[in-house]
Short mmCIF file of C-alpha atoms and ligand atoms in Angstrom, two decimals:
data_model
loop_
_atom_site.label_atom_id
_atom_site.label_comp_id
_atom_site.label_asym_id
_atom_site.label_seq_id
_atom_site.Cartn_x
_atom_site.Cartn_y
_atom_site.Cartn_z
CA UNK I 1 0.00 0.00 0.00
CA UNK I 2 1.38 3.19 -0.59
CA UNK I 3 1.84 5.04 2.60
CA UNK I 4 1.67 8.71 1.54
CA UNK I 5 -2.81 7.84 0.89
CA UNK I 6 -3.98 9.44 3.81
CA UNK I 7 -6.30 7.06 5.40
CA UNK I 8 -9.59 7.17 7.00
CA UNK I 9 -11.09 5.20 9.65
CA UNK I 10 -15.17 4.70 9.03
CA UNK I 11 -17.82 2.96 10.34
CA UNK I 12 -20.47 1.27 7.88
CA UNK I 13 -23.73 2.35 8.67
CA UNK I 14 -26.21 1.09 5.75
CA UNK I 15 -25.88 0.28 2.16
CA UNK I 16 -26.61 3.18 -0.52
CA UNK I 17 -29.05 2.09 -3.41
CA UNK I 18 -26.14 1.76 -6.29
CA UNK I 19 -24.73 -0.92 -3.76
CA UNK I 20 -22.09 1.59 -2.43
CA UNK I 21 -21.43 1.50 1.39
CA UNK I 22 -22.19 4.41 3.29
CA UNK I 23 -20.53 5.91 6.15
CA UNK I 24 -19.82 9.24 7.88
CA UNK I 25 -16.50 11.36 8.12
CA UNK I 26 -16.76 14.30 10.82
CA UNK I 27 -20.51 14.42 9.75
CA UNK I 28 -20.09 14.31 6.29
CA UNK I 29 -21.11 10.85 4.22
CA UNK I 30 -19.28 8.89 2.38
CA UNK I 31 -20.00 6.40 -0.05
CA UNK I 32 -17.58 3.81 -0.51
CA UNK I 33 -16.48 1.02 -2.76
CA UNK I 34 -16.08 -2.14 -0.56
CA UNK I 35 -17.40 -2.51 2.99
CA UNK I 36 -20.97 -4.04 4.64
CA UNK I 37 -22.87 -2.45 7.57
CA UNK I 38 -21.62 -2.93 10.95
CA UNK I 39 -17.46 -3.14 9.55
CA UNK I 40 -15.50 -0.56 10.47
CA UNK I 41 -13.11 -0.12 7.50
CA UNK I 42 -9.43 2.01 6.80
CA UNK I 43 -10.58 3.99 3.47
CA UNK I 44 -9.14 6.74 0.82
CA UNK I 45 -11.33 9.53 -0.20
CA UNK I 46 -11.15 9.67 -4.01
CA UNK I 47 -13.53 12.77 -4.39
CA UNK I 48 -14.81 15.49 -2.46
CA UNK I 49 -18.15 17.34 -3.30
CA UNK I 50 -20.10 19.80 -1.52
CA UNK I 51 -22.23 17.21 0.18
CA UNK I 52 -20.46 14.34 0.19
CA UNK I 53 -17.48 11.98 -0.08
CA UNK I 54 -17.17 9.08 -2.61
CA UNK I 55 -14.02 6.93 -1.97
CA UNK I 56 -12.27 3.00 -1.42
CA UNK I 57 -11.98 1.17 1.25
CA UNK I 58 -8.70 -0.27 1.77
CA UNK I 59 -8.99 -2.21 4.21
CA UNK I 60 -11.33 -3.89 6.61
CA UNK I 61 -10.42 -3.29 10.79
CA UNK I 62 -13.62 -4.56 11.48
CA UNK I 63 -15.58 -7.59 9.74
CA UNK I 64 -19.33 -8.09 9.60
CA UNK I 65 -21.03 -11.61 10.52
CA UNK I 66 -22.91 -11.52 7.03
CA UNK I 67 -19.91 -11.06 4.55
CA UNK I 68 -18.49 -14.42 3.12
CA UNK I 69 -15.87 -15.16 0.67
CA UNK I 70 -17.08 -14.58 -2.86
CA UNK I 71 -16.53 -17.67 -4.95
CA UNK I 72 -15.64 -15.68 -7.79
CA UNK I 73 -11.90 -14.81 -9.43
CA UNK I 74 -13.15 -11.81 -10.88
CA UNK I 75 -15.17 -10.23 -7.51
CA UNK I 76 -12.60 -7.12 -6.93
CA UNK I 77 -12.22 -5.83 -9.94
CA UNK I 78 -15.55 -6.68 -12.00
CA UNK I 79 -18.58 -4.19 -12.17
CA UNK I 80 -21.72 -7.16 -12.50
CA UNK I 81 -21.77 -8.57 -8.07
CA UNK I 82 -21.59 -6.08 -6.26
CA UNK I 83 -22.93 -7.80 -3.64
CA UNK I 84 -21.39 -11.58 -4.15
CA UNK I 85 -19.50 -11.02 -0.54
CA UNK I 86 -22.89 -10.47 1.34
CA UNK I 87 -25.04 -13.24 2.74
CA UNK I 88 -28.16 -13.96 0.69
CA UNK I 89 -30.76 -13.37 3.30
CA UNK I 90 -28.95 -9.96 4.00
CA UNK I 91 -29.55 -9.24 0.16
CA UNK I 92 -33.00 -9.46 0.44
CA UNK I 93 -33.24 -7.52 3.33
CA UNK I 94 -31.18 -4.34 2.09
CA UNK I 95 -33.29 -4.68 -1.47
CA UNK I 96 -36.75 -4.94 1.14
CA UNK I 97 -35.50 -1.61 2.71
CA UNK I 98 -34.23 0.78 -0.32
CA UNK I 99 -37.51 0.02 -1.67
CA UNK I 100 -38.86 0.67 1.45
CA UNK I 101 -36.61 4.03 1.25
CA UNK I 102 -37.56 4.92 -2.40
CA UNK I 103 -41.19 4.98 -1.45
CA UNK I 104 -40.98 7.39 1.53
CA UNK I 105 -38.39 9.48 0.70
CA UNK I 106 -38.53 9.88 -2.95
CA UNK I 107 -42.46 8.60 -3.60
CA UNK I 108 -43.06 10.93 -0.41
CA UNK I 109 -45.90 8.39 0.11
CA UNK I 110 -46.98 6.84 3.72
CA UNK I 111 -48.89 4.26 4.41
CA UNK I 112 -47.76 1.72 1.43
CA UNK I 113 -47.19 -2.06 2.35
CA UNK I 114 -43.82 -3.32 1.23
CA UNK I 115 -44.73 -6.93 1.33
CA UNK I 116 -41.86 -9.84 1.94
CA UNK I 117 -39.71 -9.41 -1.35
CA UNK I 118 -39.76 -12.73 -3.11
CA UNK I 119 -36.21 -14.63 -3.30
CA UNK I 120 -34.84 -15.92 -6.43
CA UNK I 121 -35.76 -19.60 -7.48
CA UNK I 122 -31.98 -19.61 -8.65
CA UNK I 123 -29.24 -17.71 -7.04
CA UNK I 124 -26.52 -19.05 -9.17
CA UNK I 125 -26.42 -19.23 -13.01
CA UNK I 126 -29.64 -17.73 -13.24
CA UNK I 127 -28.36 -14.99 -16.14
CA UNK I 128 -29.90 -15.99 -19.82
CA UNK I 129 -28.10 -13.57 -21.15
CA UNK I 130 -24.68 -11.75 -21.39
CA UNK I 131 -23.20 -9.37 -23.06
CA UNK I 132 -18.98 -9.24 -23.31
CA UNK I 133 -17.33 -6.68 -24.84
CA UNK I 134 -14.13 -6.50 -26.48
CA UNK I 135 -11.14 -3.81 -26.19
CA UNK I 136 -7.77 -3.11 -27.31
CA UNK I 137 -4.88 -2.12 -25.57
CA UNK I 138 -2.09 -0.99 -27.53
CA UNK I 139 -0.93 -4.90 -29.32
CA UNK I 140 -2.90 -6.41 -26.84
CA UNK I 141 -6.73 -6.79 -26.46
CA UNK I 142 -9.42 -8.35 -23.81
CA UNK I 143 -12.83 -10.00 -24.42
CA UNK I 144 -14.93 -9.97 -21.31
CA UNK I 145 -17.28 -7.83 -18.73
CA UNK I 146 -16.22 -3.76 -18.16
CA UNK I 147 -14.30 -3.42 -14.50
CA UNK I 148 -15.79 -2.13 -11.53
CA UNK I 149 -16.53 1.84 -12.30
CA UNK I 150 -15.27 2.01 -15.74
CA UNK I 151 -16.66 2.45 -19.19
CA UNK I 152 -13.62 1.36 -21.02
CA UNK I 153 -11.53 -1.17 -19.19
CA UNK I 154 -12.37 -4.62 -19.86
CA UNK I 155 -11.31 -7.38 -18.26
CA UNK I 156 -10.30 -11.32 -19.79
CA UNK I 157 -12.77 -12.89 -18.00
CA UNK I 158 -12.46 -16.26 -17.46
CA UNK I 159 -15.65 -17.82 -14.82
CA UNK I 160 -18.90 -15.61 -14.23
CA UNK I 161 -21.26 -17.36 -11.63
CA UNK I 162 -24.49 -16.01 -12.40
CA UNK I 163 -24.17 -16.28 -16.25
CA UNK I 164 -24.87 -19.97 -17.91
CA UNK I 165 -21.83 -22.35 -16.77
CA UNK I 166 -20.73 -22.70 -20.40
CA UNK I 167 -20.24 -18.79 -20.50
CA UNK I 168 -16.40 -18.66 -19.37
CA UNK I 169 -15.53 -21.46 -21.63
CA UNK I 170 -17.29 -19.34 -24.61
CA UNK I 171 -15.70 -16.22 -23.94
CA UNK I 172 -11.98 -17.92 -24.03
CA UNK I 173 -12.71 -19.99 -26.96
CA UNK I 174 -13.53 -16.67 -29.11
CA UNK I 175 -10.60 -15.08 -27.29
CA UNK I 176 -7.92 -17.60 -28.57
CA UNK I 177 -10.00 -17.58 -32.04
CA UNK I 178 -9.60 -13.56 -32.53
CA UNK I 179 -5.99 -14.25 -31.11
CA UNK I 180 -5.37 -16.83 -33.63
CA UNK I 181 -6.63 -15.74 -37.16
CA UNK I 182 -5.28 -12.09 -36.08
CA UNK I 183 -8.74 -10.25 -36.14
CA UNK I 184 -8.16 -6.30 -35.17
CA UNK I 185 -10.40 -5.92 -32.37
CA UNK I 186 -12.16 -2.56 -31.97
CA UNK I 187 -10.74 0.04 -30.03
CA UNK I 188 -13.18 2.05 -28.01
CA UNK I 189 -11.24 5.18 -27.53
CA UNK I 190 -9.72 5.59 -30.98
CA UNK I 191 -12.68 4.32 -32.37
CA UNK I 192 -11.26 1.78 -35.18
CA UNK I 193 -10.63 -2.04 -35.19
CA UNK I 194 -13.23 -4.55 -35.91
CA UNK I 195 -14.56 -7.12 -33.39
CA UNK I 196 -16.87 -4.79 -30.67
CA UNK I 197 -19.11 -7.51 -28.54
CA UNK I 198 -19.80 -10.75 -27.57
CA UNK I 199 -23.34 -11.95 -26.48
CA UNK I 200 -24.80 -15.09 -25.33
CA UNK I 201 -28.50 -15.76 -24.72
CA UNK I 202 -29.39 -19.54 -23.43
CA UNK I 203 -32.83 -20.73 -22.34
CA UNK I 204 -33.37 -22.45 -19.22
CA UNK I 205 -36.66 -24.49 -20.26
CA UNK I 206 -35.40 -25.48 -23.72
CA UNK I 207 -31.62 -25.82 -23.73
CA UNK I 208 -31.01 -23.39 -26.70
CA UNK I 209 -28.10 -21.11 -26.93
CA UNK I 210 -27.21 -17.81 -28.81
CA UNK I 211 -24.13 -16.52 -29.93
CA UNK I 212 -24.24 -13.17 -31.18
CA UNK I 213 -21.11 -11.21 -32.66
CA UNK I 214 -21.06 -7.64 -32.86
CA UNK I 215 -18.58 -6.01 -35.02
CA UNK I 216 -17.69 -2.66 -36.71
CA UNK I 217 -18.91 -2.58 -40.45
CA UNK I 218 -17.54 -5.41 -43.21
CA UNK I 219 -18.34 -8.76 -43.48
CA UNK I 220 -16.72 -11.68 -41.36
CA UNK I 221 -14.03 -12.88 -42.03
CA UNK I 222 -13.47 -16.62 -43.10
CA UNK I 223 -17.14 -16.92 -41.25
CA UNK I 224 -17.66 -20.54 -42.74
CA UNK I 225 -14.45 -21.40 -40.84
CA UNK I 226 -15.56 -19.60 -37.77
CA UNK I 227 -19.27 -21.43 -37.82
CA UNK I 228 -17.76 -24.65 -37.76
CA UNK I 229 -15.04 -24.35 -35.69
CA UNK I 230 -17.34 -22.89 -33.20
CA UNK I 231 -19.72 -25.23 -33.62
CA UNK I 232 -17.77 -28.21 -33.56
CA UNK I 233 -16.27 -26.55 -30.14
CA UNK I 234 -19.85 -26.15 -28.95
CA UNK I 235 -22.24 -28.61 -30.05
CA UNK I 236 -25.24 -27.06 -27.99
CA UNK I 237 -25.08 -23.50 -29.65
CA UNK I 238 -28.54 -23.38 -31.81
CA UNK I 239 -27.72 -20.23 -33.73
CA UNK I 240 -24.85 -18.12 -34.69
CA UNK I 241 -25.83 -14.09 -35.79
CA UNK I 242 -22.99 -11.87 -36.86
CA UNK I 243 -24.52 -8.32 -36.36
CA UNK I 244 -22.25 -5.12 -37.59
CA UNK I 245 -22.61 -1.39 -35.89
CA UNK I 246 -20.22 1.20 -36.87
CA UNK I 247 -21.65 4.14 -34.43
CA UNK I 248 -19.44 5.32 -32.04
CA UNK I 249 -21.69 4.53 -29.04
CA UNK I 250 -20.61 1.90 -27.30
CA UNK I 251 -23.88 -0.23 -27.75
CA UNK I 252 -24.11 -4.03 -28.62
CA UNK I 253 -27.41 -3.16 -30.85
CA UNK I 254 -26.50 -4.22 -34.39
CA UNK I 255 -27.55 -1.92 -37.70
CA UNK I 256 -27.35 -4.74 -39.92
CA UNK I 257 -27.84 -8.57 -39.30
CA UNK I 258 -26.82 -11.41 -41.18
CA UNK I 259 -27.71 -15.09 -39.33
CA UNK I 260 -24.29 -17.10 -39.37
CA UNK I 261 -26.05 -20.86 -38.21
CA UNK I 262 -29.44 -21.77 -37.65
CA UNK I 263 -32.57 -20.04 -36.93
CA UNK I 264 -31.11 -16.67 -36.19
CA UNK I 265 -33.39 -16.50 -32.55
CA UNK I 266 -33.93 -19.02 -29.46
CA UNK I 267 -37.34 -20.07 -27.68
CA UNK I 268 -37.73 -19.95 -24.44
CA UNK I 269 -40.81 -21.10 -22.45
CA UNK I 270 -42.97 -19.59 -19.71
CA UNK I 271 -45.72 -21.40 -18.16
CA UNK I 272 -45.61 -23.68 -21.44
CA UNK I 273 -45.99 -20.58 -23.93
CA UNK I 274 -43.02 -21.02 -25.73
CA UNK I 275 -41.34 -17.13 -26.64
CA UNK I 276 -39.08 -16.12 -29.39
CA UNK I 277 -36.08 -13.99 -28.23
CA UNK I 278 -34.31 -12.47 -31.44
CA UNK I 279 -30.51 -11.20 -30.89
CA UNK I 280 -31.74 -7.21 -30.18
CA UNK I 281 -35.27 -7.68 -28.19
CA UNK I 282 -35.47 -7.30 -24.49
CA UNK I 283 -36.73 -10.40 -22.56
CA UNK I 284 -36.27 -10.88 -18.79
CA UNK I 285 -32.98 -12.51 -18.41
CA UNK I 286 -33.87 -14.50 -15.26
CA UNK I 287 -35.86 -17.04 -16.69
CA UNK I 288 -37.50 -19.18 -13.85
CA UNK I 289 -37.71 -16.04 -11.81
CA UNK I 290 -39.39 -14.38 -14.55
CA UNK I 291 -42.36 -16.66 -14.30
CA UNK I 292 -42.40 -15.64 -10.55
CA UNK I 293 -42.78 -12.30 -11.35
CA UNK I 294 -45.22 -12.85 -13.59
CA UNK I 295 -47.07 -14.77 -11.73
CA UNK I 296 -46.85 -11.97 -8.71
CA UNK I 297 -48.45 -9.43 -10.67
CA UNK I 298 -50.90 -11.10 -12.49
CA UNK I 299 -52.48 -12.46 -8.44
CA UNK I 300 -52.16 -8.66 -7.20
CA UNK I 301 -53.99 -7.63 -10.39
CA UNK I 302 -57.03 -10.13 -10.40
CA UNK I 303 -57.99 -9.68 -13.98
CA UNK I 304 -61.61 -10.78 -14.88
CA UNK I 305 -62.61 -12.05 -17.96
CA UNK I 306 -64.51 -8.65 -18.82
CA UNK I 307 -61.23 -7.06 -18.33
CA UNK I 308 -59.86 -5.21 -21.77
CA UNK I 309 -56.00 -4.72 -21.45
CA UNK I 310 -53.55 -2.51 -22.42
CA UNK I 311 -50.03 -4.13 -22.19
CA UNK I 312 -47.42 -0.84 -22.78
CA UNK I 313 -43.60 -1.91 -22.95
CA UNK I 314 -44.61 -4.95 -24.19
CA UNK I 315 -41.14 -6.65 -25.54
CA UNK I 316 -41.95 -9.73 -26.86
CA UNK I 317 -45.41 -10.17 -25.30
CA UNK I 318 -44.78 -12.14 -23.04
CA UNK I 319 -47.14 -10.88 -20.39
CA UNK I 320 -49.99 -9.68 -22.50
CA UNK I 321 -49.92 -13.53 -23.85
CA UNK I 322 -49.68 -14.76 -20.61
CA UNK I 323 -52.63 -13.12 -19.24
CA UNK I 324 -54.82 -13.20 -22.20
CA UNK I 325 -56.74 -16.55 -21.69
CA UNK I 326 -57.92 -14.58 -18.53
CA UNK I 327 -59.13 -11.15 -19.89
CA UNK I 328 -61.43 -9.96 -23.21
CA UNK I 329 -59.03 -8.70 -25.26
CA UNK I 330 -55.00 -7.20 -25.12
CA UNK I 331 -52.91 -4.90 -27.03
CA UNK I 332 -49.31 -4.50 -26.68
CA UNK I 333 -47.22 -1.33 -27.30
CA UNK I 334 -43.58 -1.94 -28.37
CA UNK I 335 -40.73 0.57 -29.60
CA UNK I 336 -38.32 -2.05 -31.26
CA UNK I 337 -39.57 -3.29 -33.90
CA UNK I 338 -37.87 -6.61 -33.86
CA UNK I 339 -39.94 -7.45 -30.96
CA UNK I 340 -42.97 -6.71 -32.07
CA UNK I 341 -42.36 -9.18 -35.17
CA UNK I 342 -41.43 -11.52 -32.16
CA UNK I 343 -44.35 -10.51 -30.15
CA UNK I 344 -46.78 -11.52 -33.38
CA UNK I 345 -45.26 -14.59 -33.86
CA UNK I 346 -45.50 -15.68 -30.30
CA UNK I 347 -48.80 -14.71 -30.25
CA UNK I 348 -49.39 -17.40 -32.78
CA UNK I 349 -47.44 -20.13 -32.05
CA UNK I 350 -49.25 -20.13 -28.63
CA UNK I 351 -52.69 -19.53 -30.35
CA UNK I 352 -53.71 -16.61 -28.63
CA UNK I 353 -56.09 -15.05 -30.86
CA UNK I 354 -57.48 -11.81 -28.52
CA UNK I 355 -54.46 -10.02 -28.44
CA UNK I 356 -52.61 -7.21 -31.29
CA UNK I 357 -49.40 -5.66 -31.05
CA UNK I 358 -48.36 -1.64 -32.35
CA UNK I 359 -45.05 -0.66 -33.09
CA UNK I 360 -44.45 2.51 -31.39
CA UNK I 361 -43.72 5.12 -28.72
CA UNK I 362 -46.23 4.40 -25.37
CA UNK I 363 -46.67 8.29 -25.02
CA UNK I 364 -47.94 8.32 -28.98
CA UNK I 365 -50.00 5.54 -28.69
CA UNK I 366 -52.13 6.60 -25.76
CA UNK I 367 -52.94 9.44 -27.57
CA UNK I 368 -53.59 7.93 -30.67
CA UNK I 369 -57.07 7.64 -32.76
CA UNK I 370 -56.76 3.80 -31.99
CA UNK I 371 -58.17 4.77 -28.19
CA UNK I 372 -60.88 7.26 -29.71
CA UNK I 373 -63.74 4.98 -29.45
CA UNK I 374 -62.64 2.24 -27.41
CA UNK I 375 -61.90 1.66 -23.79
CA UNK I 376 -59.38 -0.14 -22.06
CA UNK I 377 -59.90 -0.70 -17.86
CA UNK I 378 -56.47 -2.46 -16.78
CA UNK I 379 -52.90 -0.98 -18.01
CA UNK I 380 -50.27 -3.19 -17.52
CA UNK I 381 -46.89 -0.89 -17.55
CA UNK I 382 -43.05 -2.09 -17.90
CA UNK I 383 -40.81 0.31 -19.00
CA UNK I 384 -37.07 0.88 -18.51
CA UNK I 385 -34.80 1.57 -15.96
CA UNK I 386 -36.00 5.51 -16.70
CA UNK I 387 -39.54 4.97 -15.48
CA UNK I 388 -42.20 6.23 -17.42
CA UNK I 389 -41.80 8.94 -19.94
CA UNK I 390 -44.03 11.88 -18.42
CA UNK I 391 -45.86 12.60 -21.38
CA UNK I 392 -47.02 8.87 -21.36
CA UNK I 393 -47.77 9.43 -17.57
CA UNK I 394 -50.01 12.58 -18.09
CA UNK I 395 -51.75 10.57 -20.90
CA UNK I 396 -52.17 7.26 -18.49
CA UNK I 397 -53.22 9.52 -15.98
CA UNK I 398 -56.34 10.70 -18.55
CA UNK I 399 -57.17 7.46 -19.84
CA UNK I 400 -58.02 6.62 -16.34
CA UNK I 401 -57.77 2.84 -16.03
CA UNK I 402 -59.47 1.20 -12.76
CA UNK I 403 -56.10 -0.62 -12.01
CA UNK I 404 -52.43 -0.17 -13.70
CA UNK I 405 -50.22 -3.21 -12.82
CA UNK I 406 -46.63 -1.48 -12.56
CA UNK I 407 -44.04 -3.67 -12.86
CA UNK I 408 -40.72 -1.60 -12.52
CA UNK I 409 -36.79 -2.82 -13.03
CA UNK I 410 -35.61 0.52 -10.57
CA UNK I 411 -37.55 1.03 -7.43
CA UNK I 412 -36.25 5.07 -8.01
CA UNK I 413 -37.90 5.85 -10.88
CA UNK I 414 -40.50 4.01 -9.57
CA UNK I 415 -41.42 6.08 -6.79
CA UNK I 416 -41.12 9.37 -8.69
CA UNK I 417 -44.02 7.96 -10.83
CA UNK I 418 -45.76 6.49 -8.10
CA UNK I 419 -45.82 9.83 -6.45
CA UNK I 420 -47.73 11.30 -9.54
CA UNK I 421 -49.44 8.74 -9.82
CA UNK I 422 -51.15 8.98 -6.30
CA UNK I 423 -51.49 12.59 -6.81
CA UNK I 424 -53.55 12.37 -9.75
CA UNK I 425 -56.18 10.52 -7.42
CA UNK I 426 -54.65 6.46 -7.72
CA UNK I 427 -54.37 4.57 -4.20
CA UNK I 428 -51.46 2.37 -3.96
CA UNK I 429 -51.76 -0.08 -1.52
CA UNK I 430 -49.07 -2.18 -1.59
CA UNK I 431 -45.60 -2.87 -3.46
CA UNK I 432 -44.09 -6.03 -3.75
CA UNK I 433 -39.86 -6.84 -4.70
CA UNK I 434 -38.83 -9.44 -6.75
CA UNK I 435 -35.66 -10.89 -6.88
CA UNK I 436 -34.49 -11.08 -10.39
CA UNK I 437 -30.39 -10.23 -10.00
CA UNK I 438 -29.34 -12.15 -6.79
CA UNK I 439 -26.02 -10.61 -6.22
CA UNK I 440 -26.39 -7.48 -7.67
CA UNK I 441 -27.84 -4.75 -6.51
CA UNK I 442 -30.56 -4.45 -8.90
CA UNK I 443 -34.20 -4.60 -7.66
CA UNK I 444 -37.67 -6.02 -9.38
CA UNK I 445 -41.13 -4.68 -8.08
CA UNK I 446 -44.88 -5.53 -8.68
CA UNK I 447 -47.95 -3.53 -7.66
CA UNK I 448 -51.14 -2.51 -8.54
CA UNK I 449 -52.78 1.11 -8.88
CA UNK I 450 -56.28 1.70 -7.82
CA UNK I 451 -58.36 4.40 -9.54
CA UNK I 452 -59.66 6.17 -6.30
C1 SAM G 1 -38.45 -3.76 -19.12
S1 SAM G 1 -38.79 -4.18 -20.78
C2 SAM G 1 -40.32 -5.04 -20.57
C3 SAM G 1 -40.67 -6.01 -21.66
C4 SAM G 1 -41.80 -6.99 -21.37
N1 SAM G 1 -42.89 -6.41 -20.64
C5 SAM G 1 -41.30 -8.25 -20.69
O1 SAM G 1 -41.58 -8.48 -19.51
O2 SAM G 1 -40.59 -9.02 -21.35
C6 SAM G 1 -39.22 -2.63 -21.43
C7 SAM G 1 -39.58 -2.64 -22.91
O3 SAM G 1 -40.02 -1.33 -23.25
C8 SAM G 1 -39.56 -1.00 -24.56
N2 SAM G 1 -39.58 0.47 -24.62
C9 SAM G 1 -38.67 1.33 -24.11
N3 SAM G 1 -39.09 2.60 -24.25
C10 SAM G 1 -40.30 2.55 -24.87
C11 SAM G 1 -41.25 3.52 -25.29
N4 SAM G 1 -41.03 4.81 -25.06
N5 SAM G 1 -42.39 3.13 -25.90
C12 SAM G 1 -42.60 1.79 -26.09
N6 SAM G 1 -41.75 0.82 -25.71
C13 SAM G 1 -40.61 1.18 -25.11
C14 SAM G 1 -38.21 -1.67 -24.62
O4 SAM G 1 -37.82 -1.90 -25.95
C15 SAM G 1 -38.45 -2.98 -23.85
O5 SAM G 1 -38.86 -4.00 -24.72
#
């Protein structure tokens, strides 16, 4: 350790909602990398705001009863478990209280039940999919997940416990393949080179797997080679895409496809629906836990067969074709097109004839003609991490369902709507968490919106 860091001595008092550990120097917080509540830890301040500290801990004086040894290689410096050194149980419980937190302070709102927060059915392997990145360094490059805190640095991963076991073995395979047939491997600073990312999507239910390369613009090279190499490496991979984006944002979304092997998508099932999962459309990546979920909202909601259902942030469909056999009639709202074409074809390979899908933005659709002369009574709402748009809120808001299920990936966002929600006249009884991303500290929610 170098012994000119000043040091600090700090107490852990909670866990902040990004997973950071919080503590206090002469009154001020801090928010730390590394450290559980109850450890009192040696750390380095790395920035000083107005309001508060953010900094490492270097070392722990003090160790709590619920840290263990993470079982993974990679725990210190990747960015994916935060929390792979903390107990299970004690997960839960910190995810049961920031949602507890996000309600009253930033929701503002009293009086809501957080019910028992629902554990995964898997805590290990439970990922369906993954997305690896490349990066070069000089003559040297790396194929694996971005290090703790950085956009840029990647690391050679080599073992990932929550992904699919066959992950790590992947990931060096095309690592010593690239190495091999000397393919320049994108640079993301410099912006030039040619292989950018590395995904794998594998079902749980139906023992398909994905392999999705992501490169800068130009055909593969030798791909016939690379297909059957590949495949001869891994007999269980189903389909091969090659997609190519030449943007400068670093994101794994391909401009143009071309299918390599196979199909060119995977099928997963949900409560024996089966679902088509193309290489770009969003579908939840815990599988089992997804039907859990599911299943959560759809007994909060209590549709009735009367029911007519909106289903906005629909992905694939997989929720408006789940609950369709129990309501009149569902339409799903999608932006990516991709998944709508999914969403239509799932539809029909499950026989679910009462349900349509629009391509679109949710904030243009719900003011659309299409609602003009018909009536919808139960919204179903998924969005994004970013909540809902408020446009889309304000026209929610006027449509005036009798219940919304909102099913949220970021208990923050969450809140912020909930609050405007409840202002607008909706009761919210009760919230319920999910566990979808043991280890991490991402959160799941269900609940149900009353028109007062
Ligand atoms: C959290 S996912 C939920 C998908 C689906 N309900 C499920 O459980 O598989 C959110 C979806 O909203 C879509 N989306 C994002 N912004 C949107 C918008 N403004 N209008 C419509 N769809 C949007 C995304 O493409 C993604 O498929």
């Amino acid at each position: 350790m170098d012994t000119k860091i000043k040091l600090h001595e700090v107490e852990i008092t909670d866990l902040a909602f990004d997973g950071k550990a919080v503590g206090h120097i002469d009154g001020k917080v801090i928010f730390l990398k590394g450290g559980l509540p109850g450890e009192t830890v040696l750390c380095e301040i790395t920035r000083d705001k107005r309001r508060y500290y953010n900094g490492i801990t270097r070392e722990i004086i003090k160790k709590s009863e619920k840290r263990i040894d993470a079982l993974c290689k990679h725990f210190e410096e990747c960015g994916g478990c935060t929390w792979l050194d903390l107990k299970y149980e004690d997960q839960l419980a910190y995810k049961q209280k920031q949602v507890k937190d996000c309600i009253e302070r930033i929701g503002a709102l009293s009086g809501v039940e957080i019910a028992e927060i629902v554990p995964s059915v898997e805590q290990l392997h439970y990922r369906n999919k993954m997305e690896y990145s490349f990066n070069r360094y000089d003559d040297t490059f790396t194929l694996g997940l971005h290090k703790r805190g950085s956009f840029h640095d990647i690391f050679n991963l080599d073992e990932c416990h929550i992904s699919q076991s066959t992950d790590g073995d992947l990931v060096r395979w095309m690592r010593d393949y690239i190495e091999k047939n000397d393919i320049p491997v994108y640079d993301v600073t410099e912006h030039h080179g040619y292989m950018r990312f590395f995904m794998l999507r594998q079902t749980k239910q139906t023992d398909q797997l994905m392999v999705n390369i992501v490169t800068n613009y130009g055909d593969f090279p030798e791909k016939e080679k690379l297909v059957s190499e590949m495949t001869q490496a891994f007999p269980q991979i189903t389909t091969i895409i090659h997609g190519q984006n030449g943007q400068k944002s670093n994101i794994a979304v391909a401009e143009v496809e071309e299918t390599l092997y196979g199909p060119g998508f995977i099928e997963e099932k949900l409560f024996g629906k089966r679902f088509r999962i193309t290489a770009n459309s969003f579908f939840q990546t815990n599988s089992l836990q997804a039907e859990v979920l599911y299943a959560t909202g759809f007994e909060m909601l209590k549709p009735s067969a009367d029911d007519r259902l909106l289903d906005l942030y629909c992905g694939t469909g997989t929720i408006g074709i789940l609950v369709a056999d129990k309501v009149s009639e569902v339409v799903g709202v999608e932006l990516v097109s991709d998944a709508v074409i999914a969403a239509k074809i799932n539809a029909e390979v499950n026989n679910v004839a009462n349900i349509q899908f629009f391509e679109g933005f949710v904030k243009e659709f719900l003011k659309s003609d299409f609602l003009k002369d018909k009536s919808y009574n139960i919204v179903i709402v998924d969005p994004p991490r970013a909540g809902l748009n408020p446009k889309a809120l304000k026209e929610l808001v006027k449509l005036n369902p009798e219940k919304i299920l909102y099913i949220s990936c970021n208990p923050a966002t969450f809140a912020r709507d909930a609050q405007k929600l409840v202002e607008a006249g909706f009761l919210l009884p009760k919230v319920k968490p999910v566990d979808m991303f043991p280890h991490t500290m991402h959160i799941e929610l269900a609940s149900v919106f009353y028109r007062g």
